[in-house]
mmCIF file of C-alpha atoms in Angstrom:
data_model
loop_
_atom_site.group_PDB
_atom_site.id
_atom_site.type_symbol
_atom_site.label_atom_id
_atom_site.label_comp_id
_atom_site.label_asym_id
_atom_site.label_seq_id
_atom_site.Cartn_x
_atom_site.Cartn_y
_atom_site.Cartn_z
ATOM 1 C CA UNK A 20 9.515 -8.945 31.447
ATOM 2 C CA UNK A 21 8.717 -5.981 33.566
ATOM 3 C CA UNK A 22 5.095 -4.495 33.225
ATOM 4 C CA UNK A 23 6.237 -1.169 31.904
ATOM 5 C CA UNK A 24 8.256 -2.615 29.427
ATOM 6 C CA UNK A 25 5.561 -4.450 28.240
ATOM 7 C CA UNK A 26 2.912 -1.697 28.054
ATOM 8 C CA UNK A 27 5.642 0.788 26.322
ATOM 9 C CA UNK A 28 6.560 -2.068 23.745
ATOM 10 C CA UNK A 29 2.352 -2.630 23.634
ATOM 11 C CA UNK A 30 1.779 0.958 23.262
ATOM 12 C CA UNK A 31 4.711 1.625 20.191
ATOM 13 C CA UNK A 32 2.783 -1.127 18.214
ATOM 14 C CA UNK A 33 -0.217 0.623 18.344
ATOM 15 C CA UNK A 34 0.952 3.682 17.843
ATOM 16 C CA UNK A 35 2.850 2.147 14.515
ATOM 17 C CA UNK A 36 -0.675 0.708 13.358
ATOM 18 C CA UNK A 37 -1.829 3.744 14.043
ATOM 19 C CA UNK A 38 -0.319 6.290 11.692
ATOM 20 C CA UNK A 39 0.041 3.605 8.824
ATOM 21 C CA UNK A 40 -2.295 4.064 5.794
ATOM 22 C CA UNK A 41 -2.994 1.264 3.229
ATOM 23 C CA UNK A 42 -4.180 2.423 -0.285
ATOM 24 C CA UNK A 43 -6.040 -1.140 -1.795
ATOM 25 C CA UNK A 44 -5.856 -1.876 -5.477
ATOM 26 C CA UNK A 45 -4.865 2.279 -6.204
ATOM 27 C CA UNK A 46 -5.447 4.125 -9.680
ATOM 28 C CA UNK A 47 -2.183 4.376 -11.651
ATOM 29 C CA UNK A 48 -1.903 5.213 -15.267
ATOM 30 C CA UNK A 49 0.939 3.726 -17.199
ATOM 31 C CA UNK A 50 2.904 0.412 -16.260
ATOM 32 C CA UNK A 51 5.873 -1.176 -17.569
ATOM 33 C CA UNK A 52 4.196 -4.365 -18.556
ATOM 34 C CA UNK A 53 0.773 -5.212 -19.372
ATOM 35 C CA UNK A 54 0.120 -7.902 -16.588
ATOM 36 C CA UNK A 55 1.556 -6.082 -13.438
ATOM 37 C CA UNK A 56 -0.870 -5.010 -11.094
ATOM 38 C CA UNK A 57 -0.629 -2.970 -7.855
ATOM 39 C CA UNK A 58 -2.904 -4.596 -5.538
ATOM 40 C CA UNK A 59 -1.954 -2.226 -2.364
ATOM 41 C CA UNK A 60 0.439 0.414 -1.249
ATOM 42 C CA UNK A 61 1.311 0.800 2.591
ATOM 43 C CA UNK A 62 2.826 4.258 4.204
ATOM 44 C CA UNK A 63 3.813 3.887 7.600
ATOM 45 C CA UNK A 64 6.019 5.422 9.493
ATOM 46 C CA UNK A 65 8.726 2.714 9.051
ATOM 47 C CA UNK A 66 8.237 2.241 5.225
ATOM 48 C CA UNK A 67 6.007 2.630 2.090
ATOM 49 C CA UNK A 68 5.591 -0.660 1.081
ATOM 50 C CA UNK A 69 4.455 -1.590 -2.266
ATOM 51 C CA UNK A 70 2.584 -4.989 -3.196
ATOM 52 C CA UNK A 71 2.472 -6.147 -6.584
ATOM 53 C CA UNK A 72 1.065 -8.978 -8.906
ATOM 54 C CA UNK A 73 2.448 -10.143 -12.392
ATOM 55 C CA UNK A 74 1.392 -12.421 -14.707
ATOM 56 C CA UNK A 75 3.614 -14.619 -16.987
ATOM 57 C CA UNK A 76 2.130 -14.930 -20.451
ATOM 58 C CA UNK A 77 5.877 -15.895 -22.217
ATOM 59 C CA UNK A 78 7.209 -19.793 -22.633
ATOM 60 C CA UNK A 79 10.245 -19.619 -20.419
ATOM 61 C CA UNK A 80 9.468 -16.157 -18.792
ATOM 62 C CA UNK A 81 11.287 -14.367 -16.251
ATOM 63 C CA UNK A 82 11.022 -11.641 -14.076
ATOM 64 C CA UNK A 83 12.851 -9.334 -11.798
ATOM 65 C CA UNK A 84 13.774 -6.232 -9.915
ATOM 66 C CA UNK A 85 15.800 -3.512 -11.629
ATOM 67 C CA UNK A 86 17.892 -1.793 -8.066
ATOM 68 C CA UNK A 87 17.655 1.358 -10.064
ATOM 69 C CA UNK A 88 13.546 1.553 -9.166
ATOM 70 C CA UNK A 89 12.358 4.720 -7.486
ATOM 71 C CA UNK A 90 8.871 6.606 -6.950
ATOM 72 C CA UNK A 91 8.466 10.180 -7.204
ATOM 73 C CA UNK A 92 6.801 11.827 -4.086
ATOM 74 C CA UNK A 93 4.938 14.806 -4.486
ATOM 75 C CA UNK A 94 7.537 17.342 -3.962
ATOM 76 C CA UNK A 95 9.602 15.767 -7.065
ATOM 77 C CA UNK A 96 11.651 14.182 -4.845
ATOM 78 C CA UNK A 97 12.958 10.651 -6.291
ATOM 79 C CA UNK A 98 12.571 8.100 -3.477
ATOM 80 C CA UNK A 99 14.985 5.312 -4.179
ATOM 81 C CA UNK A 100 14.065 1.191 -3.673
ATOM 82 C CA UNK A 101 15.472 -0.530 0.042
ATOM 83 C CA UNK A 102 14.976 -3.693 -0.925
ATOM 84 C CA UNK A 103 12.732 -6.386 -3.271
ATOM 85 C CA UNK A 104 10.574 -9.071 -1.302
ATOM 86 C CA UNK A 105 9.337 -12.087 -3.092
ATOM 87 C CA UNK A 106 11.549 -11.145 -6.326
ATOM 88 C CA UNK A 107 14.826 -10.913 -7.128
ATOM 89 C CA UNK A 108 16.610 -8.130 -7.762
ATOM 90 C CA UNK A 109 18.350 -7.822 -11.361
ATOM 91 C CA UNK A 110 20.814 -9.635 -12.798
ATOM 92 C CA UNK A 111 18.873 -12.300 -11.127
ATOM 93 C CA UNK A 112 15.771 -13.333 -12.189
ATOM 94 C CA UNK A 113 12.748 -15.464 -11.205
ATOM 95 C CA UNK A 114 11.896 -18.114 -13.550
ATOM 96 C CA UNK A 115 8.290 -18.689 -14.178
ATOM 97 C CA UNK A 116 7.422 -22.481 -14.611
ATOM 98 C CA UNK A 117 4.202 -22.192 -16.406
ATOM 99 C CA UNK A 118 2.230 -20.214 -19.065
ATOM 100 C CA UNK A 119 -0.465 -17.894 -16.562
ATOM 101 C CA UNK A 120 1.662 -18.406 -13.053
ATOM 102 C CA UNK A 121 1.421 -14.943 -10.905
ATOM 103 C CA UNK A 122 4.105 -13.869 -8.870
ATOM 104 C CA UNK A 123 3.490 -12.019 -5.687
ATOM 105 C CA UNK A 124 6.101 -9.475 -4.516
ATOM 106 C CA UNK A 125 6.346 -6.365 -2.676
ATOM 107 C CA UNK A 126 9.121 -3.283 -2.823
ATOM 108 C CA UNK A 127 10.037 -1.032 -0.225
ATOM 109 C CA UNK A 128 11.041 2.502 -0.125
ATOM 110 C CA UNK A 129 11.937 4.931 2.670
ATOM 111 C CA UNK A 130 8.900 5.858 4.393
ATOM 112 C CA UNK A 131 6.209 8.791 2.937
ATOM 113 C CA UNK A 132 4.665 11.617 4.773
ATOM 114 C CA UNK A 133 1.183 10.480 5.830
ATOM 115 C CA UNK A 134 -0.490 12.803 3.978
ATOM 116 C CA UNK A 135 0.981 12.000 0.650
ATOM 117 C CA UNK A 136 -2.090 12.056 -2.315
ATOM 118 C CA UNK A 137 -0.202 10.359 -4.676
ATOM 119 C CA UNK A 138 3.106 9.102 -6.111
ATOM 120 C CA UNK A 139 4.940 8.583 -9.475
#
């Protein structure tokens, strides 16, 4: 590879890392079930990234994605979901094997401004 390629493809990676902003374990106020936890939120240029926790406390308990999620910037504007990592998206479902397993997933929605405060 050519040395300017390299630096240009070196200095877009920075530049990405950059202007990204990770929000650890943010305040929210109401959730949809009483074990899911946001542990992070990530606004880059690329995406806003969501991670997420739940815990199963059902026998037989199963979890997924509705494709109908959204957040609500600032403006009012309703962002809609790109895709589900880590879960399935509804009408499939992941099936929990035990009593107190966590699942680990992440959703992704079209990138933020920067300077977002918050989100619904």
């Amino acid at each position: 590879m050519n040395k300017k390629l390299l630096l240009l493809i070196a200095s877009f990676s920075i530049s990405v890392l950059v202007f990204s902003q990770t929000i650890v374990q943010p305040n929210y106020g109401l959730k949809s079930h009483p074990t899911l936890e946001i542990q992070s939120i990530v606004i880059s240029p690329a995406a806003t990234t969501v991670f997420m926790v739940i815990e199963n406390r059902v026998l037989d308990g199963s979890f997924c994605a509705d494709k109908n999620i959204y957040i609500v910037a600032e403006n009012g504007k309703h962002i809609k979901l790109i895709s589900a990592e880590g879960i399935p998206v509804c009408p499939d479902s992941y099936k929990f094997n035990n009593f107190g397993d966590k699942l680990h997933f992440s959703l992704v929605f079209p990138p933020l401004p920067l300077e977002t405060k918050w989100i619904d």
